[in-house]
């Protein structure tokens, strides 16, 4: 199942410096058509450059609006283990006192379901309209938009989660910084991301047409060291990365679930069988208490 990005030409693409450290020195890690993944010579971060402009990318995403309910349900079932592990991390961090949780890119609100059942006060943020409707139909408070729109007051959550969003955003440090700002002191960020690079290096030796890097949807290819660097630069401490559960592919399906809910590429990878269990990681970070 190969997605073509229709209508993108070289003039729609821009070259960018390293999103983590700003260095302009990088080497080609992987090349696919118009796209290149570059590895920063300074901090080793792998990022898409050239890439579509932000405006162009949003335009591309609109062509992937979800419409298959079965796929949505299948995805929710597959993510059950991962959501369960993340919920346990949140509960443990809160020492058994459920608080306020925000799920960024909440799609159909599956993680909100899990956390609400555990007594948390939950809110979601999403930009795919159909997904928002579905989550609201379950009684969830879901805002339409992105973190750039400052949809919530600072320091208003105890946990902020984002499943498969950070690899899609233009400025990952800025994105994580906004999550940091939304957390109360001592609050926990739970960031789920696809750890594609090592798998690609292995599989490329078997099949050269395989492209798990998924340009242009994945703008960043994180590894444990670079996600830790991004979290640190955003202000987090006690940064930990774990596998955090895994999912089984459930056969091929035609459409993605949440176009811009941050789960698009992961969904495609999972449901199309193009990805494999265990490639993703969960990274947590804590917002330090303010200096006295
Ligand atoms: Zn760098």
XYZ file of C-alpha atoms and ligand atoms in Angstrom, residues 17-23 25 39-45 47 229, ligand 1:
18
model
C 18.052 23.293 9.459
C 18.069 20.681 12.241
C 14.863 21.054 14.258
C 16.609 20.130 17.508
C 19.862 22.111 17.527
C 19.548 24.447 14.548
C 22.712 23.163 12.839
C 25.315 20.660 8.701
C 21.039 13.276 9.865
C 22.296 16.305 11.752
C 26.105 16.273 11.943
C 25.950 17.920 15.335
C 23.186 16.212 17.388
C 22.468 13.161 15.142
C 18.752 13.987 14.790
C 14.663 14.992 9.901
C 17.381 15.781 23.693
Zn 21.008 18.885 15.342
